[in-house]
mmCIF file of C-alpha atoms in Angstrom:
data_model
loop_
_atom_site.group_PDB
_atom_site.id
_atom_site.type_symbol
_atom_site.label_atom_id
_atom_site.label_comp_id
_atom_site.label_asym_id
_atom_site.label_seq_id
_atom_site.Cartn_x
_atom_site.Cartn_y
_atom_site.Cartn_z
ATOM 1 C CA MET A 1 124.431 -79.270 152.238
ATOM 2 C CA ASP A 2 120.810 -79.173 153.529
ATOM 3 C CA GLU A 3 121.279 -76.617 155.975
ATOM 4 C CA PRO A 4 120.184 -73.757 154.009
ATOM 5 C CA THR A 5 116.990 -75.394 152.822
ATOM 6 C CA ASP A 6 116.252 -76.406 156.481
ATOM 7 C CA LEU A 7 116.779 -72.848 157.684
ATOM 8 C CA ARG A 8 114.494 -71.567 155.033
ATOM 9 C CA ARG A 9 111.906 -74.211 156.158
ATOM 10 C CA LEU A 10 112.209 -73.199 159.764
ATOM 11 C CA ARG A 11 112.041 -69.483 158.865
ATOM 12 C CA GLY A 12 108.800 -70.457 156.842
ATOM 13 C CA ASP A 13 107.223 -72.459 159.793
ATOM 14 C CA ARG A 14 107.772 -69.490 162.243
ATOM 15 C CA THR A 15 106.327 -66.971 159.830
ATOM 16 C CA ARG A 16 103.320 -69.190 159.188
ATOM 17 C CA ARG A 17 103.067 -69.648 162.972
ATOM 18 C CA ALA A 18 103.009 -65.941 163.588
ATOM 19 C CA VAL A 19 100.393 -65.418 161.088
ATOM 20 C CA LEU A 20 98.029 -67.820 162.370
ATOM 21 C CA ASP A 21 98.839 -66.769 165.974
ATOM 22 C CA ARG A 22 97.373 -63.471 164.957
ATOM 23 C CA ALA A 23 94.690 -64.988 162.730
ATOM 24 C CA VAL A 24 93.278 -67.006 165.650
ATOM 25 C CA GLN A 25 92.956 -63.987 167.746
ATOM 26 C CA GLU A 26 91.367 -61.734 165.225
ATOM 27 C CA ALA A 27 88.808 -64.591 164.218
ATOM 28 C CA SER A 28 88.036 -65.190 167.985
ATOM 29 C CA VAL A 29 86.705 -61.554 167.969
ATOM 30 C CA ARG A 30 85.369 -60.762 164.292
ATOM 31 C CA GLY A 31 84.978 -64.409 162.731
ATOM 32 C CA LEU A 32 86.821 -66.322 160.124
ATOM 33 C CA ASP A 33 85.093 -64.551 157.418
ATOM 34 C CA ALA A 34 86.690 -61.140 158.566
ATOM 35 C CA LEU A 35 90.311 -62.566 158.097
ATOM 36 C CA SER A 36 92.050 -61.079 155.077
ATOM 37 C CA PHE A 37 95.784 -61.366 153.843
ATOM 38 C CA GLY A 38 95.924 -57.514 153.672
ATOM 39 C CA ALA A 39 94.488 -56.857 157.304
ATOM 40 C CA LEU A 40 96.870 -59.656 158.676
ATOM 41 C CA ALA A 41 99.791 -58.115 157.111
ATOM 42 C CA GLN A 42 99.480 -54.881 159.348
ATOM 43 C CA ASP A 43 100.050 -57.162 162.391
ATOM 44 C CA VAL A 44 102.823 -59.611 161.349
ATOM 45 C CA PRO A 45 106.259 -59.222 159.881
ATOM 46 C CA VAL A 46 105.298 -60.509 156.291
ATOM 47 C CA ASN A 47 103.557 -58.620 153.513
ATOM 48 C CA LYS A 48 100.157 -59.535 152.142
ATOM 49 C CA SER A 49 101.676 -61.363 149.173
ATOM 50 C CA GLY A 50 103.994 -63.252 151.438
ATOM 51 C CA ILE A 51 100.795 -64.319 153.532
ATOM 52 C CA ALA A 52 99.144 -65.315 150.038
ATOM 53 C CA GLY A 53 102.078 -67.470 149.113
ATOM 54 C CA LEU A 54 102.145 -69.227 152.503
ATOM 55 C CA PHE A 55 98.347 -70.194 152.419
ATOM 56 C CA GLY A 56 97.134 -69.951 148.767
ATOM 57 C CA SER A 57 93.540 -69.218 149.437
ATOM 58 C CA LYS A 58 91.223 -67.652 152.180
ATOM 59 C CA GLU A 59 89.796 -71.067 152.984
ATOM 60 C CA ARG A 60 93.145 -72.636 153.330
ATOM 61 C CA LEU A 61 93.973 -69.893 156.029
ATOM 62 C CA GLN A 62 90.585 -70.430 157.546
ATOM 63 C CA LEU A 63 91.461 -74.019 157.854
ATOM 64 C CA ALA A 64 94.902 -73.545 159.035
ATOM 65 C CA ALA A 65 93.412 -71.108 161.672
ATOM 66 C CA VAL A 66 90.976 -73.679 163.090
ATOM 67 C CA GLU A 67 93.780 -76.308 163.679
ATOM 68 C CA ARG A 68 95.918 -73.785 165.343
ATOM 69 C CA ALA A 69 93.013 -72.783 167.637
ATOM 70 C CA ALA A 70 92.515 -76.309 168.251
ATOM 71 C CA GLU A 71 96.066 -76.867 169.412
ATOM 72 C CA ILE A 72 95.955 -73.820 171.637
ATOM 73 C CA TYR A 73 92.727 -75.103 172.996
ATOM 74 C CA THR A 74 94.092 -78.616 173.602
ATOM 75 C CA GLU A 75 97.052 -77.281 175.467
ATOM 76 C CA HIS A 76 94.995 -74.565 177.734
ATOM 77 C CA VAL A 77 92.234 -77.144 178.452
ATOM 78 C CA VAL A 78 92.968 -80.753 177.751
ATOM 79 C CA VAL A 79 96.579 -81.155 178.543
ATOM 80 C CA ARG A 80 96.024 -79.143 181.775
ATOM 81 C CA ALA A 81 93.325 -81.335 183.001
ATOM 82 C CA ARG A 82 95.367 -84.510 182.362
ATOM 83 C CA ALA A 83 97.173 -83.834 185.539
ATOM 84 C CA ALA A 84 94.059 -85.430 187.207
ATOM 85 C CA ASP A 85 92.937 -89.023 186.994
ATOM 86 C CA ARG A 86 90.783 -90.088 184.419
ATOM 87 C CA GLY A 87 86.999 -90.224 185.158
ATOM 88 C CA LEU A 88 85.291 -87.996 187.489
ATOM 89 C CA ALA A 89 88.468 -86.151 188.584
ATOM 90 C CA ARG A 90 89.482 -85.341 185.203
ATOM 91 C CA LEU A 91 85.933 -84.218 184.245
ATOM 92 C CA TRP A 92 85.958 -81.855 187.062
ATOM 93 C CA ALA A 93 89.662 -80.748 186.126
ATOM 94 C CA LEU A 94 88.208 -79.966 182.595
ATOM 95 C CA VAL A 95 85.375 -77.636 183.982
ATOM 96 C CA LEU A 96 88.084 -75.585 186.017
ATOM 97 C CA ALA A 97 90.625 -75.518 183.088
ATOM 98 C CA TRP A 98 88.040 -74.434 180.565
ATOM 99 C CA THR A 99 86.578 -71.826 182.818
ATOM 100 C CA GLU A 100 90.010 -70.335 183.405
ATOM 101 C CA TYR A 101 90.756 -70.756 179.616
ATOM 102 C CA SER A 102 87.657 -68.628 178.839
ATOM 103 C CA ARG A 103 88.106 -66.053 181.573
ATOM 104 C CA SER A 104 91.826 -65.559 181.115
ATOM 105 C CA ARG A 105 90.891 -64.629 177.496
ATOM 106 C CA VAL A 106 93.570 -67.048 175.906
ATOM 107 C CA PHE A 107 91.704 -65.780 172.896
ATOM 108 C CA GLU A 108 90.974 -62.036 172.716
ATOM 109 C CA GLY A 109 87.290 -62.568 171.838
ATOM 110 C CA GLY A 110 86.609 -65.606 174.428
ATOM 111 C CA CYS A 111 86.492 -69.215 173.006
ATOM 112 C CA PHE A 112 87.515 -69.230 169.567
ATOM 113 C CA PHE A 113 85.144 -72.112 168.746
ATOM 114 C CA ARG A 114 81.989 -70.180 170.116
ATOM 115 C CA THR A 115 82.500 -67.534 167.488
ATOM 116 C CA VAL A 116 83.343 -69.805 164.670
ATOM 117 C CA GLU A 117 80.576 -72.286 165.644
ATOM 118 C CA ILE A 118 77.951 -69.660 165.296
ATOM 119 C CA GLU A 119 79.542 -68.263 162.079
ATOM 120 C CA PHE A 120 79.562 -71.476 160.340
ATOM 121 C CA ASP A 121 76.628 -73.273 161.738
ATOM 122 C CA MET A 122 74.360 -72.880 158.561
ATOM 123 C CA ARG A 123 76.922 -73.441 156.031
ATOM 124 C CA ASP A 124 78.406 -76.411 154.150
ATOM 125 C CA GLY A 125 82.128 -76.743 153.189
ATOM 126 C CA ALA A 126 85.427 -77.640 154.378
ATOM 127 C CA VAL A 127 85.386 -75.098 157.222
ATOM 128 C CA HIS A 128 81.973 -75.997 158.481
ATOM 129 C CA ASP A 129 83.282 -79.545 158.852
ATOM 130 C CA ALA A 130 86.481 -78.884 160.593
ATOM 131 C CA VAL A 131 84.484 -76.710 163.337
ATOM 132 C CA VAL A 132 82.193 -79.738 163.488
ATOM 133 C CA ALA A 133 85.115 -82.204 163.742
ATOM 134 C CA ALA A 134 86.931 -80.028 166.605
ATOM 135 C CA GLN A 135 83.517 -79.527 168.443
ATOM 136 C CA GLN A 136 82.904 -83.376 168.421
ATOM 137 C CA ALA A 137 86.446 -84.195 169.334
ATOM 138 C CA TRP A 138 85.967 -82.015 172.564
ATOM 139 C CA GLU A 139 82.419 -83.437 173.197
ATOM 140 C CA SER A 140 83.617 -87.103 172.785
ATOM 141 C CA TYR A 141 86.432 -86.311 175.134
ATOM 142 C CA LEU A 142 83.805 -85.208 177.885
ATOM 143 C CA VAL A 143 81.523 -88.261 177.197
ATOM 144 C CA HIS A 144 84.388 -90.467 177.548
ATOM 145 C CA GLN A 145 85.457 -89.176 181.020
ATOM 146 C CA ALA A 146 81.735 -89.379 182.304
ATOM 147 C CA GLN A 147 81.796 -92.960 180.932
ATOM 148 C CA VAL A 148 84.754 -93.854 182.834
ATOM 149 C CA ALA A 149 83.539 -92.137 186.024
ATOM 150 C CA VAL A 150 80.401 -94.300 185.655
ATOM 151 C CA GLY A 151 82.249 -97.428 184.948
ATOM 152 C CA ALA A 152 84.222 -96.515 188.243
ATOM 153 C CA GLY A 153 81.227 -96.151 190.178
ATOM 154 C CA GLU A 154 82.193 -92.426 190.719
ATOM 155 C CA LEU A 155 78.731 -91.355 189.032
ATOM 156 C CA ALA A 156 75.434 -93.312 189.788
ATOM 157 C CA PRO A 157 74.977 -96.546 187.514
ATOM 158 C CA GLY A 158 72.563 -95.903 184.769
ATOM 159 C CA THR A 159 73.940 -92.179 184.202
ATOM 160 C CA ASP A 160 74.006 -91.160 180.603
ATOM 161 C CA PRO A 161 77.443 -90.018 179.865
ATOM 162 C CA ALA A 162 76.287 -88.068 176.669
ATOM 163 C CA GLN A 163 73.607 -86.188 178.724
ATOM 164 C CA VAL A 164 76.288 -85.319 181.282
ATOM 165 C CA ALA A 165 78.632 -84.070 178.481
ATOM 166 C CA PHE A 166 75.915 -81.953 177.117
ATOM 167 C CA GLU A 167 74.923 -80.363 180.340
ATOM 168 C CA VAL A 168 78.534 -79.577 181.156
ATOM 169 C CA ASN A 169 79.171 -78.135 177.834
ATOM 170 C CA ALA A 170 76.104 -76.071 177.742
ATOM 171 C CA LEU A 171 77.281 -74.355 181.224
ATOM 172 C CA LEU A 172 80.711 -73.610 180.046
ATOM 173 C CA ASN A 173 79.681 -72.273 176.894
ATOM 174 C CA ALA A 174 77.038 -70.090 178.452
ATOM 175 C CA ALA A 175 79.560 -68.817 180.918
ATOM 176 C CA ASN A 176 81.853 -67.668 178.152
ATOM 177 C CA ASP A 177 79.006 -66.043 175.919
ATOM 178 C CA ARG A 178 77.585 -64.323 179.064
ATOM 179 C CA SER A 179 80.890 -63.187 180.309
ATOM 180 C CA LEU A 180 81.697 -61.377 176.660
ATOM 181 C CA LEU A 181 78.237 -60.052 176.241
ATOM 182 C CA LEU A 182 77.408 -58.704 179.608
ATOM 183 C CA ARG A 183 81.208 -58.095 180.493
ATOM 184 C CA ASP A 184 80.320 -59.967 183.958
ATOM 185 C CA ASP A 185 82.623 -62.624 185.335
ATOM 186 C CA ALA A 186 80.270 -63.781 188.124
ATOM 187 C CA VAL A 187 78.861 -66.103 185.301
ATOM 188 C CA TYR A 188 82.005 -68.303 185.702
ATOM 189 C CA GLU A 189 81.149 -68.972 189.330
ATOM 190 C CA ARG A 190 77.501 -69.770 188.392
ATOM 191 C CA ALA A 191 78.851 -72.239 185.767
ATOM 192 C CA ILE A 192 80.971 -74.118 188.044
ATOM 193 C CA GLN A 193 78.164 -74.252 190.722
ATOM 194 C CA ALA A 194 75.890 -75.630 188.440
ATOM 195 C CA ALA A 195 78.369 -78.182 187.136
ATOM 196 C CA ARG A 196 78.952 -79.390 190.675
ATOM 197 C CA SER A 197 75.219 -79.587 191.476
ATOM 198 C CA LEU A 198 74.553 -81.612 188.452
ATOM 199 C CA LEU A 199 77.617 -84.020 189.051
ATOM 200 C CA ALA A 200 76.534 -84.432 192.554
ATOM 201 C CA ALA A 201 72.901 -84.955 191.695
ATOM 202 C CA ARG A 202 74.112 -87.942 189.701
ATOM 203 C CA GLY A 203 76.035 -89.210 192.864
ATOM 204 C CA ALA A 204 79.438 -87.609 192.552
ATOM 205 C CA ASP A 205 81.273 -87.061 195.766
ATOM 206 C CA LEU A 206 81.233 -83.318 196.536
ATOM 207 C CA ALA A 207 84.805 -83.653 197.950
ATOM 208 C CA ALA A 208 86.124 -84.625 194.576
ATOM 209 C CA LEU A 209 84.298 -81.395 192.993
ATOM 210 C CA ARG A 210 86.515 -78.418 194.446
ATOM 211 C CA MET B 1 41.651 -34.718 153.979
ATOM 212 C CA ASP B 2 44.003 -36.731 155.790
ATOM 213 C CA GLU B 3 43.345 -39.953 154.129
ATOM 214 C CA PRO B 4 46.243 -39.772 151.370
ATOM 215 C CA THR B 5 48.742 -39.307 154.114
ATOM 216 C CA ASP B 6 47.493 -41.745 156.199
ATOM 217 C CA LEU B 7 47.407 -44.192 153.079
ATOM 218 C CA ARG B 8 50.960 -43.349 152.462
ATOM 219 C CA ARG B 9 51.978 -43.807 155.807
ATOM 220 C CA LEU B 10 50.377 -47.302 155.873
ATOM 221 C CA ARG B 11 52.028 -48.056 152.643
ATOM 222 C CA GLY B 12 55.191 -46.976 154.317
ATOM 223 C CA ASP B 13 54.850 -49.206 157.337
ATOM 224 C CA ARG B 14 53.870 -52.276 155.343
ATOM 225 C CA THR B 15 57.089 -51.790 153.150
ATOM 226 C CA ARG B 16 59.368 -51.133 156.103
ATOM 227 C CA ARG B 17 57.931 -54.133 157.916
ATOM 228 C CA ALA B 18 58.439 -56.341 154.515
ATOM 229 C CA VAL B 19 62.200 -55.077 154.586
ATOM 230 C CA LEU B 20 62.646 -55.810 158.226
ATOM 231 C CA ASP B 21 60.894 -59.502 158.087
ATOM 232 C CA ARG B 22 63.651 -60.165 155.300
ATOM 233 C CA ALA B 23 66.444 -58.484 157.378
ATOM 234 C CA VAL B 24 65.705 -60.461 160.507
ATOM 235 C CA GLN B 25 65.857 -63.785 158.664
ATOM 236 C CA GLU B 26 68.892 -63.099 156.627
ATOM 237 C CA ALA B 27 70.858 -61.592 159.934
ATOM 238 C CA SER B 28 69.813 -64.720 161.905
ATOM 239 C CA VAL B 29 71.994 -66.563 159.298
ATOM 240 C CA ARG B 30 74.669 -64.406 158.407
ATOM 241 C CA GLY B 31 74.594 -61.810 161.159
ATOM 242 C CA LEU B 32 73.746 -58.096 161.153
ATOM 243 C CA ASP B 33 76.910 -56.772 159.250
ATOM 244 C CA ALA B 34 75.931 -58.897 156.546
ATOM 245 C CA LEU B 35 72.894 -56.601 155.992
ATOM 246 C CA SER B 36 73.162 -54.368 153.195
ATOM 247 C CA PHE B 37 70.290 -52.123 151.311
ATOM 248 C CA GLY B 38 71.306 -53.736 148.019
ATOM 249 C CA ALA B 39 70.997 -57.232 148.982
ATOM 250 C CA LEU B 40 67.688 -56.737 150.821
ATOM 251 C CA ALA B 41 66.286 -54.933 147.722
ATOM 252 C CA GLN B 42 66.609 -58.311 145.637
ATOM 253 C CA ASP B 43 64.199 -60.049 148.070
ATOM 254 C CA VAL B 44 61.562 -57.522 148.828
ATOM 255 C CA PRO B 45 59.568 -55.122 146.455
ATOM 256 C CA VAL B 46 61.510 -52.073 147.315
ATOM 257 C CA ASN B 47 64.503 -51.028 145.266
ATOM 258 C CA LYS B 48 68.107 -49.994 147.137
ATOM 259 C CA SER B 49 67.534 -46.418 147.468
ATOM 260 C CA GLY B 50 63.796 -46.923 148.709
ATOM 261 C CA ILE B 51 65.205 -48.784 151.615
ATOM 262 C CA ALA B 52 67.968 -46.244 152.099
ATOM 263 C CA GLY B 53 65.193 -43.800 152.450
ATOM 264 C CA LEU B 54 63.187 -46.042 155.086
ATOM 265 C CA PHE B 55 66.174 -46.507 157.349
ATOM 266 C CA GLY B 56 68.898 -43.821 156.513
ATOM 267 C CA SER B 57 71.837 -45.591 157.735
ATOM 268 C CA LYS B 58 72.935 -49.349 158.127
ATOM 269 C CA GLU B 59 73.149 -48.955 162.030
ATOM 270 C CA ARG B 60 69.278 -47.706 161.979
ATOM 271 C CA LEU B 61 68.454 -50.862 159.839
ATOM 272 C CA GLN B 62 70.285 -53.057 162.523
ATOM 273 C CA LEU B 63 68.571 -51.455 165.320
ATOM 274 C CA ALA B 64 65.154 -51.763 163.567
ATOM 275 C CA ALA B 65 65.977 -55.496 162.810
ATOM 276 C CA VAL B 66 66.928 -56.254 166.448
ATOM 277 C CA GLU B 67 63.632 -54.442 167.513
ATOM 278 C CA ARG B 68 61.588 -56.555 165.055
ATOM 279 C CA ALA B 69 63.218 -59.771 165.967
ATOM 280 C CA ALA B 70 62.534 -58.964 169.743
ATOM 281 C CA GLU B 71 58.791 -58.626 168.797
ATOM 282 C CA ILE B 72 58.646 -61.972 166.853
ATOM 283 C CA TYR B 73 60.565 -63.689 169.886
ATOM 284 C CA THR B 74 58.051 -62.419 172.432
ATOM 285 C CA GLU B 75 55.286 -63.468 170.243
ATOM 286 C CA HIS B 76 56.517 -66.875 169.819
ATOM 287 C CA VAL B 77 57.846 -67.565 173.375
ATOM 288 C CA VAL B 78 56.564 -65.145 175.875
ATOM 289 C CA VAL B 79 53.067 -64.727 174.594
ATOM 290 C CA ARG B 80 52.559 -68.488 174.184
ATOM 291 C CA ALA B 81 53.804 -69.105 177.641
ATOM 292 C CA ARG B 82 51.356 -66.494 179.177
ATOM 293 C CA ALA B 83 48.808 -69.177 178.893
ATOM 294 C CA ALA B 84 50.441 -70.849 182.007
ATOM 295 C CA ASP B 85 49.992 -69.523 185.337
ATOM 296 C CA ARG B 86 52.784 -67.412 186.687
ATOM 297 C CA GLY B 87 55.695 -69.116 188.749
ATOM 298 C CA LEU B 88 56.700 -72.625 187.793
ATOM 299 C CA ALA B 89 54.109 -73.492 185.294
ATOM 300 C CA ARG B 90 54.907 -70.377 183.498
ATOM 301 C CA LEU B 91 58.761 -71.063 183.870
ATOM 302 C CA TRP B 92 58.193 -74.749 182.237
ATOM 303 C CA ALA B 93 55.946 -73.367 179.551
ATOM 304 C CA LEU B 94 58.686 -71.048 178.636
ATOM 305 C CA VAL B 95 61.190 -73.979 178.342
ATOM 306 C CA LEU B 96 58.678 -75.811 175.942
ATOM 307 C CA ALA B 97 57.676 -72.494 173.896
ATOM 308 C CA TRP B 98 61.572 -71.667 173.409
ATOM 309 C CA THR B 99 62.604 -75.133 172.438
ATOM 310 C CA GLU B 100 59.516 -75.062 169.954
ATOM 311 C CA TYR B 101 60.613 -71.601 168.692
ATOM 312 C CA SER B 102 64.189 -72.932 167.960
ATOM 313 C CA ARG B 103 63.180 -76.447 166.743
ATOM 314 C CA SER B 104 60.718 -74.719 164.261
ATOM 315 C CA ARG B 105 63.077 -72.494 162.963
ATOM 316 C CA VAL B 106 60.910 -69.173 163.204
ATOM 317 C CA PHE B 107 64.172 -67.821 162.201
ATOM 318 C CA GLU B 108 65.971 -69.441 159.128
ATOM 319 C CA GLY B 109 69.341 -69.454 161.075
ATOM 320 C CA GLY B 110 67.811 -70.469 164.691
ATOM 321 C CA CYS B 111 67.556 -68.133 167.319
ATOM 322 C CA PHE B 112 68.324 -64.518 166.040
ATOM 323 C CA PHE B 113 69.801 -63.460 169.314
ATOM 324 C CA ARG B 114 72.269 -66.291 169.461
ATOM 325 C CA THR B 115 73.728 -65.082 165.935
ATOM 326 C CA VAL B 116 74.071 -61.430 167.026
ATOM 327 C CA GLU B 117 75.164 -61.767 170.545
ATOM 328 C CA ILE B 118 78.363 -63.638 169.355
ATOM 329 C CA GLU B 119 78.575 -61.100 166.656
ATOM 330 C CA PHE B 120 78.456 -57.897 168.846
ATOM 331 C CA ASP B 121 79.717 -59.187 172.221
ATOM 332 C CA MET B 122 83.122 -57.675 171.841
ATOM 333 C CA ARG B 123 81.860 -54.203 170.186
ATOM 334 C CA ASP B 124 80.661 -51.273 171.744
ATOM 335 C CA GLY B 125 77.736 -48.891 170.334
ATOM 336 C CA ALA B 126 74.177 -48.601 169.853
ATOM 337 C CA VAL B 127 73.598 -52.206 168.378
ATOM 338 C CA HIS B 128 75.564 -54.063 171.084
ATOM 339 C CA ASP B 129 73.561 -52.056 173.631
ATOM 340 C CA ALA B 130 70.210 -53.228 171.920
ATOM 341 C CA VAL B 131 71.398 -56.790 171.870
ATOM 342 C CA VAL B 132 72.196 -56.619 175.616
ATOM 343 C CA ALA B 133 68.955 -54.852 176.497
ATOM 344 C CA ALA B 134 67.089 -57.687 174.654
ATOM 345 C CA GLN B 135 68.927 -60.341 176.294
ATOM 346 C CA GLN B 136 68.703 -58.833 179.985
ATOM 347 C CA ALA B 137 64.867 -58.342 179.410
ATOM 348 C CA TRP B 138 64.635 -62.016 178.525
ATOM 349 C CA GLU B 139 66.679 -63.217 181.547
ATOM 350 C CA SER B 140 64.983 -60.975 183.962
ATOM 351 C CA TYR B 141 61.665 -62.676 182.709
ATOM 352 C CA LEU B 142 63.111 -66.047 183.655
ATOM 353 C CA VAL B 143 64.350 -64.712 186.878
ATOM 354 C CA HIS B 144 60.936 -63.327 187.764
ATOM 355 C CA GLN B 145 59.216 -66.500 187.156
ATOM 356 C CA ALA B 146 61.503 -68.359 189.171
ATOM 357 C CA GLN B 147 61.224 -65.910 192.032
ATOM 358 C CA VAL B 148 57.377 -66.176 192.039
ATOM 359 C CA ALA B 149 57.893 -70.104 191.810
ATOM 360 C CA VAL B 150 60.196 -69.793 195.080
ATOM 361 C CA GLY B 151 57.667 -67.389 196.653
ATOM 362 C CA ALA B 152 54.655 -69.688 195.968
ATOM 363 C CA GLY B 153 56.647 -72.592 197.559
ATOM 364 C CA GLU B 154 56.786 -74.572 194.162
ATOM 365 C CA LEU B 155 60.632 -74.282 194.092
ATOM 366 C CA ALA B 156 62.580 -74.844 197.632
ATOM 367 C CA PRO B 157 63.130 -72.006 200.011
ATOM 368 C CA GLY B 158 66.716 -70.516 199.296
ATOM 369 C CA THR B 159 66.698 -71.295 195.534
ATOM 370 C CA ASP B 160 68.565 -68.596 193.879
ATOM 371 C CA PRO B 161 66.414 -67.338 190.923
ATOM 372 C CA ALA B 162 68.993 -65.891 189.069
ATOM 373 C CA GLN B 163 70.984 -68.991 189.137
ATOM 374 C CA VAL B 164 67.901 -71.086 188.028
ATOM 375 C CA ALA B 165 67.579 -68.667 184.908
ATOM 376 C CA PHE B 166 71.158 -68.830 184.011
ATOM 377 C CA GLU B 167 70.998 -72.742 184.154
ATOM 378 C CA VAL B 168 67.755 -72.757 181.919
ATOM 379 C CA ASN B 169 69.049 -70.336 179.601
ATOM 380 C CA ALA B 170 72.296 -72.155 178.983
ATOM 381 C CA LEU B 171 70.238 -75.307 178.212
ATOM 382 C CA LEU B 172 67.932 -73.769 175.609
ATOM 383 C CA ASN B 173 70.894 -71.850 174.021
ATOM 384 C CA ALA B 174 73.071 -74.928 173.775
ATOM 385 C CA ALA B 175 70.198 -76.933 172.291
ATOM 386 C CA ASN B 176 69.765 -74.074 169.728
ATOM 387 C CA ASP B 177 73.553 -74.010 168.615
ATOM 388 C CA ARG B 178 74.042 -77.681 168.752
ATOM 389 C CA SER B 179 71.163 -78.473 166.737
ATOM 390 C CA LEU B 180 72.199 -75.930 163.940
ATOM 391 C CA LEU B 181 75.957 -77.057 164.065
ATOM 392 C CA LEU B 182 75.588 -80.802 164.296
ATOM 393 C CA ARG B 183 71.999 -80.711 162.270
ATOM 394 C CA ASP B 184 70.615 -83.177 165.249
ATOM 395 C CA ASP B 185 67.505 -82.171 166.809
ATOM 396 C CA ALA B 186 67.999 -84.808 169.670
ATOM 397 C CA VAL B 187 69.528 -81.985 171.632
ATOM 398 C CA TYR B 188 66.000 -80.364 172.220
ATOM 399 C CA GLU B 189 65.205 -83.574 174.196
ATOM 400 C CA ARG B 190 68.418 -83.490 176.022
ATOM 401 C CA ALA B 191 67.707 -79.830 177.187
ATOM 402 C CA ILE B 192 64.058 -80.354 178.017
ATOM 403 C CA GLN B 193 65.270 -83.575 180.178
ATOM 404 C CA ALA B 194 68.076 -81.455 181.671
ATOM 405 C CA ALA B 195 65.815 -78.338 182.710
ATOM 406 C CA ARG B 196 63.311 -80.845 184.133
ATOM 407 C CA SER B 197 66.167 -82.397 186.433
ATOM 408 C CA LEU B 198 67.363 -78.965 187.716
ATOM 409 C CA LEU B 199 63.941 -77.801 188.551
ATOM 410 C CA ALA B 200 63.090 -81.145 190.303
ATOM 411 C CA ALA B 201 66.409 -81.002 192.007
ATOM 412 C CA ARG B 202 65.098 -77.879 193.519
ATOM 413 C CA GLY B 203 62.004 -79.272 194.666
ATOM 414 C CA ALA B 204 59.774 -78.735 191.724
ATOM 415 C CA ASP B 205 56.671 -81.296 191.473
ATOM 416 C CA LEU B 206 57.600 -83.379 188.470
ATOM 417 C CA ALA B 207 53.892 -83.589 187.247
ATOM 418 C CA ALA B 208 54.249 -79.844 186.545
ATOM 419 C CA LEU B 209 57.063 -80.226 184.391
ATOM 420 C CA ARG B 210 55.342 -82.129 181.403
#
């Protein structure tokens, strides 16, 4: 006779997901501080006290939003790039998947993490730590692929994988930020071209960077 | 008999400057939306209604803060780099002055414009437009110096000055953002090294990039 409980849980999970899917969109535009139970209730089929009951506190809502945003990011960027072989091919696939993720506005306000990184960079606490952890997981993934590429001889020996990751990430972020601020999508081509040059300057085969 | 009026104006100017100098610091950390007459009054020798009288509206305070921040930016970055010759030398001096400006936290929250660009990128209105104008003035200045460098043969013929400006700016911004979020100053060296490489790859004399 567990069915009613399971059904209730399922409904609760769906509701939670609906609130979070709205919250990450809102936070990508206005930041995590702008989230409120009351404002979210206007856009989802749950009232304010229902949302409060699901999350308990604003900080727990913010943390859940960071977690949900990381899932969406992984799905649109990391999972897509997994079709390419590890190393240089995957590094390049990540560049293309990332620019597509930003350009297509998976999040209404461009990359969710760009907004909340700048919002929380000077603060301490659980939300800052969650944002840092997400950022470091992403950068580590880039470093790892660059490392594999160096190991496989796809990038020149002596290439510093952390430097490659820093530069690639800088270009992707700049394209996102610039495209939003100046409302000009040409920056994505600039970022792709620059990433291609920096990898080619480190010995990458241009044929692999298409 | 104009002296009393002049003195009053001088005092008004000084007060206005004191409020704005506090406002740009605060906005560099929390954004321009977080500014309020009441909160500012706690940190300057003017009360809330005095500040309201000086600026009239929150939007006018925000616009005045953007203007004051641009003055401070110009003083710390552009004016310092003017000691170097136009073209490649000045471009390089701008890279060094910018990293120093960010690293030394001229603004408590790192580059003022990084915070407010992300804050206002999705909005319309006078503050968004002022932020865009400041950003474009800066980027045009970089483009112009790259253009002079190409014209003088300091960068390879066919080099796209706008592409150089995009890449240099991406690296500087990434260093600022990363240094704040991860509390790690090593990224400034990464940015300088990357800027050096991208200019050298376009034919710059390494001796000019020190």
